[in-house]
């Protein structure tokens, strides 16, 4: 325990005594978050409060898979964190891409995937990329300008340009994201302002994804401002926008909203599991 600064969001918390009082619920719920927690799952402090619980991830993966006609569909998990969602995508999709801005999160995703799946299975299907998505808008503009990268540019911007160029060439079918909501205080002030998502507010975030894919699913707080969700959808996709919102509950407790923009999600029946169409 001396090895860790527990104030650090990147500290690995793997023992109940390391959890500050406000975070004890995550430790108590560890087997609902990862049913195989005891088999070697690793999580940083930041990941504990933002990871999607396993039953929720499994439902989301089944719904997104059902929405795809192509059996070899490609899905990107943007902000893959500790890999809770990535693991469930790996079970159902033949090509899974994971992006995070922190190497330790990618290390957790790979480690945690290997708790559930064999290394050879993961190697064939999973591609993890470290990229700071806050550079994505600038990167997309740079790509559109057809300018050449030069060494004096910011290395994070160069990395983001290369990542987006690669993703465009991979022809993704869905981009899914469960981005940071700004920590556990997201529910303190009544409704959640969608401008407070990270690394960008929802409108800019959706626009940053559009250059690589038209089918977008984002896991948002249960207290999201629905009027803002509608006005943002109109601003980005126009008045005829197609948005499907699934209220995701477990044991009758609302966990979050799965918001899916794109033709692919229209008319798809819900898979058996938690979740109500809103
Ligand atoms: P929660 O707010 O801790 O409520 O998280 P919970 O577990 O229902 O407990 P209670 O105390 O309200 O009864 C609800 C769900 O939101 C979690 O399971 C995570 O999946 C998700 N979640 C929470 N946060 C703070 C984040 C976040 O910052 N980003 C993302 N993507 N998901 C989050």
Tab-separated table of C-alpha atoms and ligand atoms in Angstrom:
chain	number	residue	atom	x	y	z
A	1	UNK	CA	0.000	0.000	0.000
A	2	UNK	CA	2.943	2.394	0.596
A	3	UNK	CA	3.655	2.220	-3.128
A	4	UNK	CA	0.503	4.124	-4.031
A	5	UNK	CA	-0.561	7.704	-3.637
A	6	UNK	CA	-4.247	7.066	-3.116
A	7	UNK	CA	-5.128	10.636	-4.105
A	8	UNK	CA	-3.864	9.806	-7.563
A	9	UNK	CA	-6.683	8.884	-9.987
A	10	UNK	CA	-4.286	6.443	-11.660
A	11	UNK	CA	-3.476	4.496	-8.461
A	12	UNK	CA	-4.423	0.821	-8.762
A	13	UNK	CA	-7.027	-0.032	-6.117
A	14	UNK	CA	-7.177	-3.777	-5.591
A	15	UNK	CA	-7.955	-4.201	-1.937
A	16	UNK	CA	-11.018	-3.075	0.058
A	17	UNK	CA	-8.860	-1.182	2.575
A	18	UNK	CA	-7.513	1.099	-0.185
A	19	UNK	CA	-10.956	2.477	-1.066
A	20	UNK	CA	-11.866	5.872	0.407
A	21	UNK	CA	-15.244	5.777	2.230
A	22	UNK	CA	-17.157	7.405	-0.656
A	23	UNK	CA	-15.872	4.735	-3.051
A	24	UNK	CA	-16.542	1.651	-0.910
A	25	UNK	CA	-19.722	0.869	-2.891
A	26	UNK	CA	-17.586	0.068	-5.938
A	27	UNK	CA	-15.581	-2.463	-3.947
A	28	UNK	CA	-18.770	-3.998	-2.507
A	29	UNK	CA	-20.171	-4.239	-6.066
A	30	UNK	CA	-16.977	-5.585	-7.612
A	31	UNK	CA	-18.489	-8.906	-8.711
A	32	UNK	CA	-21.400	-7.096	-10.416
A	33	UNK	CA	-18.883	-4.905	-12.194
A	34	UNK	CA	-16.641	-7.845	-13.153
A	35	UNK	CA	-18.018	-11.327	-12.376
A	36	UNK	CA	-14.447	-12.659	-12.704
A	37	UNK	CA	-12.942	-9.916	-10.532
A	38	UNK	CA	-10.965	-12.411	-8.424
A	39	UNK	CA	-9.294	-13.909	-11.496
A	40	UNK	CA	-6.972	-10.941	-12.020
A	41	UNK	CA	-8.958	-7.817	-12.944
A	42	UNK	CA	-6.965	-4.576	-12.479
A	43	UNK	CA	-8.552	-1.132	-12.117
A	44	UNK	CA	-7.310	2.368	-11.351
A	45	UNK	CA	-9.187	4.648	-8.959
A	46	UNK	CA	-10.622	6.657	-11.876
A	47	UNK	CA	-11.791	3.503	-13.634
A	48	UNK	CA	-13.717	2.180	-10.638
A	49	UNK	CA	-16.274	4.982	-10.714
A	50	UNK	CA	-16.769	5.097	-14.468
A	51	UNK	CA	-16.696	1.430	-15.531
A	52	UNK	CA	-19.901	-0.022	-16.966
A	53	UNK	CA	-21.185	-2.969	-14.862
A	54	UNK	CA	-20.927	-6.321	-16.638
A	55	UNK	CA	-24.654	-6.968	-17.097
A	56	UNK	CA	-25.122	-3.494	-18.585
A	57	UNK	CA	-22.151	-3.923	-20.943
A	58	UNK	CA	-23.448	-7.325	-22.023
A	59	UNK	CA	-26.844	-5.836	-22.881
A	60	UNK	CA	-25.294	-2.918	-24.777
A	61	UNK	CA	-23.040	-5.267	-26.763
A	62	UNK	CA	-25.987	-7.528	-27.685
A	63	UNK	CA	-28.109	-4.576	-28.800
A	64	UNK	CA	-25.337	-3.025	-30.895
A	65	UNK	CA	-24.487	-6.395	-32.445
A	66	UNK	CA	-28.162	-6.985	-33.327
A	67	UNK	CA	-28.206	-3.578	-35.002
A	68	UNK	CA	-25.509	-4.648	-37.466
A	69	UNK	CA	-26.411	-6.726	-40.531
A	70	UNK	CA	-22.789	-7.495	-41.404
A	71	UNK	CA	-21.509	-10.511	-39.375
A	72	UNK	CA	-17.967	-9.056	-39.555
A	73	UNK	CA	-18.877	-5.675	-38.119
A	74	UNK	CA	-16.211	-3.374	-36.729
A	75	UNK	CA	-16.799	-1.451	-33.519
A	76	UNK	CA	-14.685	1.224	-31.854
A	77	UNK	CA	-14.861	1.654	-28.071
A	78	UNK	CA	-13.798	5.298	-27.743
A	79	UNK	CA	-12.642	5.984	-24.151
A	80	UNK	CA	-12.373	2.255	-23.422
A	81	UNK	CA	-11.215	2.808	-19.813
A	82	UNK	CA	-10.866	-0.500	-17.942
A	83	UNK	CA	-12.360	-2.520	-20.789
A	84	UNK	CA	-15.736	-3.425	-19.253
A	85	UNK	CA	-17.489	-2.706	-22.558
A	86	UNK	CA	-14.582	-3.835	-24.759
A	87	UNK	CA	-14.698	-7.334	-23.242
A	88	UNK	CA	-18.372	-7.758	-24.150
A	89	UNK	CA	-17.804	-6.362	-27.660
A	90	UNK	CA	-14.992	-8.876	-28.141
A	91	UNK	CA	-17.396	-11.725	-27.471
A	92	UNK	CA	-19.747	-10.622	-30.273
A	93	UNK	CA	-17.816	-8.541	-32.814
A	94	UNK	CA	-15.037	-9.844	-35.046
A	95	UNK	CA	-13.104	-6.540	-34.996
A	96	UNK	CA	-12.901	-4.368	-31.895
A	97	UNK	CA	-10.857	-1.183	-31.557
A	98	UNK	CA	-10.223	0.514	-28.218
A	99	UNK	CA	-8.982	4.056	-27.736
A	100	UNK	CA	-7.991	5.773	-24.527
A	101	UNK	CA	-5.776	8.745	-23.738
A	102	UNK	CA	-3.993	6.928	-20.907
A	103	UNK	CA	-1.660	3.994	-21.462
A	104	UNK	CA	-2.506	2.552	-18.044
A	105	UNK	CA	-6.180	2.317	-19.088
A	106	UNK	CA	-5.199	0.426	-22.239
A	107	UNK	CA	-3.050	-1.864	-20.086
A	108	UNK	CA	-6.068	-2.480	-17.819
A	109	UNK	CA	-8.289	-3.169	-20.866
A	110	UNK	CA	-5.835	-5.721	-22.241
A	111	UNK	CA	-5.281	-7.341	-18.857
A	112	UNK	CA	-8.998	-7.465	-18.033
A	113	UNK	CA	-9.878	-8.835	-21.483
A	114	UNK	CA	-7.391	-11.641	-20.899
A	115	UNK	CA	-9.238	-12.575	-17.695
A	116	UNK	CA	-12.297	-13.385	-19.845
A	117	UNK	CA	-10.818	-14.485	-23.169
A	118	UNK	CA	-7.742	-16.317	-24.395
A	119	UNK	CA	-4.703	-14.343	-25.660
A	120	UNK	CA	-4.988	-15.809	-29.185
A	121	UNK	CA	-8.683	-14.848	-29.420
A	122	UNK	CA	-7.898	-11.299	-28.237
A	123	UNK	CA	-4.916	-10.940	-30.550
A	124	UNK	CA	-7.043	-11.749	-33.608
A	125	UNK	CA	-9.812	-9.285	-32.769
A	126	UNK	CA	-8.588	-6.398	-30.621
A	127	UNK	CA	-6.589	-3.343	-31.613
A	128	UNK	CA	-5.795	-0.859	-28.826
A	129	UNK	CA	-4.658	2.665	-29.667
A	130	UNK	CA	-3.495	5.397	-27.331
A	131	UNK	CA	-4.867	8.700	-28.547
A	132	UNK	CA	-5.885	11.942	-26.914
A	133	UNK	CA	-9.302	12.559	-28.515
A	134	UNK	CA	-9.255	16.204	-27.443
A	135	UNK	CA	-7.122	16.747	-30.590
A	136	UNK	CA	-9.631	15.015	-32.874
A	137	UNK	CA	-11.377	18.090	-34.290
A	138	UNK	CA	-8.058	19.744	-35.136
A	139	UNK	CA	-6.816	16.426	-36.530
A	140	UNK	CA	-9.872	15.969	-38.793
A	141	UNK	CA	-9.467	19.532	-40.101
A	142	UNK	CA	-5.803	18.842	-40.790
A	143	UNK	CA	-6.658	15.637	-42.695
A	144	UNK	CA	-9.305	17.468	-44.745
A	145	UNK	CA	-6.776	20.205	-45.628
A	146	UNK	CA	-4.480	17.547	-47.194
A	147	UNK	CA	-1.437	19.231	-45.634
A	148	UNK	CA	1.622	17.142	-44.743
A	149	UNK	CA	2.603	16.356	-41.151
A	150	UNK	CA	5.787	18.074	-40.058
A	151	UNK	CA	7.932	17.241	-37.060
A	152	UNK	CA	7.383	20.615	-35.405
A	153	UNK	CA	3.713	19.882	-34.840
A	154	UNK	CA	2.440	18.815	-31.415
A	155	UNK	CA	3.190	15.053	-31.045
A	156	UNK	CA	-0.289	14.409	-29.602
A	157	UNK	CA	-1.863	16.083	-32.633
A	158	UNK	CA	0.312	14.030	-34.986
A	159	UNK	CA	-0.681	10.871	-33.125
A	160	UNK	CA	-4.372	11.801	-33.381
A	161	UNK	CA	-4.057	12.556	-37.133
A	162	UNK	CA	-2.464	9.124	-37.673
A	163	UNK	CA	-5.102	7.411	-35.520
A	164	UNK	CA	-8.042	9.028	-37.339
A	165	UNK	CA	-6.476	8.326	-40.755
A	166	UNK	CA	-6.130	4.669	-39.734
A	167	UNK	CA	-9.715	4.480	-38.419
A	168	UNK	CA	-11.117	5.968	-41.642
A	169	UNK	CA	-9.277	3.256	-43.605
A	170	UNK	CA	-10.693	0.549	-41.298
A	171	UNK	CA	-14.331	1.435	-42.289
A	172	UNK	CA	-15.923	1.197	-38.853
A	173	UNK	CA	-19.574	0.150	-38.553
A	174	UNK	CA	-20.224	1.627	-35.088
A	175	UNK	CA	-18.466	4.001	-32.754
A	176	UNK	CA	-19.506	3.441	-29.141
A	177	UNK	CA	-18.373	5.630	-26.282
A	178	UNK	CA	-18.899	5.800	-22.562
A	179	UNK	CA	-16.924	9.012	-22.065
A	180	UNK	CA	-16.003	10.629	-18.721
A	181	UNK	CA	-18.927	12.454	-17.151
A	182	UNK	CA	-16.721	14.451	-14.797
A	183	UNK	CA	-16.685	11.982	-11.892
A	184	UNK	CA	-19.288	10.839	-9.358
A	185	UNK	CA	-20.565	14.416	-8.841
A	186	UNK	CA	-22.384	14.188	-12.210
A	187	UNK	CA	-25.692	13.639	-10.391
A	188	UNK	CA	-25.317	16.387	-7.762
A	189	UNK	CA	-27.131	19.204	-9.559
A	190	UNK	CA	-30.403	17.795	-10.888
A	191	UNK	CA	-30.097	17.414	-14.630
A	192	UNK	CA	-26.731	16.773	-16.274
A	193	UNK	CA	-25.548	19.432	-18.715
A	194	UNK	CA	-24.354	17.592	-21.820
A	195	UNK	CA	-21.768	20.343	-22.384
A	196	UNK	CA	-19.950	18.925	-19.328
A	197	UNK	CA	-18.992	15.640	-21.001
A	198	UNK	CA	-15.244	15.127	-21.557
A	199	UNK	CA	-13.162	15.657	-23.613
A	200	UNK	CA	-15.882	17.763	-25.302
A	201	UNK	CA	-19.512	18.584	-24.795
A	202	UNK	CA	-21.905	16.275	-26.647
A	203	UNK	CA	-22.301	18.402	-29.797
A	204	UNK	CA	-18.568	18.692	-30.438
A	205	UNK	CA	-18.065	15.047	-29.425
A	206	UNK	CA	-20.616	13.820	-32.006
A	207	UNK	CA	-19.087	16.068	-34.674
A	208	UNK	CA	-15.635	14.671	-33.825
A	209	UNK	CA	-16.857	11.113	-34.491
A	210	UNK	CA	-18.759	11.752	-37.746
A	211	UNK	CA	-15.628	11.787	-39.982
A	212	UNK	CA	-15.058	8.120	-39.062
A	213	UNK	CA	-18.586	6.686	-38.739
A	214	UNK	CA	-22.313	7.497	-39.078
A	215	UNK	CA	-23.601	5.028	-36.485
A	216	UNK	CA	-22.817	6.407	-33.042
A	217	UNK	CA	-23.831	5.087	-29.614
A	218	UNK	CA	-22.996	7.043	-26.460
A	219	UNK	CA	-23.671	5.976	-22.855
A	220	UNK	CA	-24.883	9.088	-21.033
A	221	UNK	CA	-25.895	9.920	-17.457
A	222	UNK	CA	-29.408	8.898	-16.384
A	223	UNK	CA	-30.107	12.545	-15.464
A	224	UNK	CA	-29.079	13.904	-18.886
A	225	UNK	CA	-30.982	16.998	-20.011
A	226	UNK	CA	-33.358	15.504	-22.613
A	227	UNK	CA	-34.301	18.862	-24.173
A	228	UNK	CA	-30.585	19.476	-24.727
A	229	UNK	CA	-30.228	15.969	-26.157
A	230	UNK	CA	-32.905	16.814	-28.740
A	231	UNK	CA	-31.522	20.270	-29.612
A	232	UNK	CA	-27.990	18.835	-29.905
A	233	UNK	CA	-29.259	16.083	-32.225
A	234	UNK	CA	-30.954	18.685	-34.448
A	235	UNK	CA	-27.813	20.844	-34.463
A	236	UNK	CA	-25.597	17.935	-35.552
A	237	UNK	CA	-27.876	15.781	-37.731
A	238	UNK	CA	-30.603	18.227	-38.807
A	239	UNK	CA	-34.371	18.189	-38.079
A	240	UNK	CA	-34.837	14.623	-39.399
A	241	UNK	CA	-32.279	13.151	-36.998
A	242	UNK	CA	-32.646	9.486	-36.035
A	243	UNK	CA	-32.013	8.934	-32.331
A	244	UNK	CA	-32.957	5.915	-30.258
A	245	UNK	CA	-32.635	6.219	-26.485
A	246	UNK	CA	-32.568	3.102	-24.303
A	247	UNK	CA	-33.004	3.534	-20.566
A	248	UNK	CA	-30.659	0.974	-19.082
A	249	UNK	CA	-31.726	-0.399	-15.697
A	250	UNK	CA	-30.507	-3.221	-13.532
A	251	UNK	CA	-32.683	-4.578	-10.708
A	252	UNK	CA	-35.108	-1.718	-11.355
A	253	UNK	CA	-32.371	0.900	-10.828
A	254	UNK	CA	-31.679	3.252	-13.733
A	255	UNK	CA	-27.950	3.250	-14.564
A	256	UNK	CA	-27.716	5.420	-17.669
A	257	UNK	CA	-29.027	6.167	-21.161
A	258	UNK	CA	-27.735	4.465	-24.273
A	259	UNK	CA	-28.224	7.051	-27.023
A	260	UNK	CA	-27.876	5.718	-30.567
A	261	UNK	CA	-27.778	7.977	-33.612
A	262	UNK	CA	-28.013	6.447	-37.091
A	263	UNK	CA	-30.202	4.367	-39.381
A	264	UNK	CA	-28.831	1.073	-38.048
A	265	UNK	CA	-30.650	1.252	-34.713
A	266	UNK	CA	-34.175	1.909	-36.006
A	267	UNK	CA	-36.664	-0.923	-35.500
A	268	UNK	CA	-34.188	-3.314	-33.869
A	269	UNK	CA	-35.901	-5.466	-31.220
A	270	UNK	CA	-34.327	-5.359	-27.775
A	271	UNK	CA	-32.306	-8.405	-26.735
A	272	UNK	CA	-33.335	-10.319	-23.583
A	273	UNK	CA	-31.852	-8.532	-20.564
A	274	UNK	CA	-32.172	-5.336	-18.601
A	275	UNK	CA	-33.183	-2.244	-20.536
A	276	UNK	CA	-36.323	-0.454	-21.598
A	277	UNK	CA	-36.940	1.484	-24.730
A	278	UNK	CA	-37.567	5.067	-23.672
B	1	LIG	P1	-23.340	5.773	-10.017
B	1	LIG	O1	-23.601	7.203	-10.124
B	1	LIG	O2	-22.175	5.383	-9.181
B	1	LIG	O3	-24.692	5.198	-9.508
B	1	LIG	O4	-23.100	5.157	-11.447
B	1	LIG	P2	-25.096	3.778	-8.996
B	1	LIG	O5	-24.007	2.788	-9.168
B	1	LIG	O6	-26.365	3.482	-9.677
B	1	LIG	O7	-25.246	3.989	-7.468
B	1	LIG	P3	-26.164	4.933	-6.618
B	1	LIG	O8	-25.236	5.367	-5.521
B	1	LIG	O9	-26.665	6.067	-7.439
B	1	LIG	O10	-27.260	4.056	-6.147
B	1	LIG	C1	-24.086	4.648	-12.303
B	1	LIG	C2	-23.375	4.129	-13.535
B	1	LIG	O11	-22.943	5.247	-14.260
B	1	LIG	C3	-22.101	3.356	-13.239
B	1	LIG	O12	-22.380	2.020	-13.114
B	1	LIG	C4	-21.250	3.625	-14.448
B	1	LIG	O13	-21.570	2.700	-15.461
B	1	LIG	C5	-21.732	4.975	-14.897
B	1	LIG	N1	-20.811	6.058	-14.629
B	1	LIG	C6	-20.648	6.742	-13.496
B	1	LIG	N2	-19.733	7.747	-13.689
B	1	LIG	C7	-19.280	8.714	-12.714
B	1	LIG	C8	-19.322	7.671	-15.000
B	1	LIG	C9	-18.424	8.447	-15.795
B	1	LIG	O14	-17.777	9.399	-15.382
B	1	LIG	N3	-18.330	8.063	-17.091
B	1	LIG	C10	-19.024	7.012	-17.575
B	1	LIG	N4	-18.878	6.689	-18.845
B	1	LIG	N5	-19.856	6.276	-16.849
B	1	LIG	C11	-20.010	6.609	-15.566
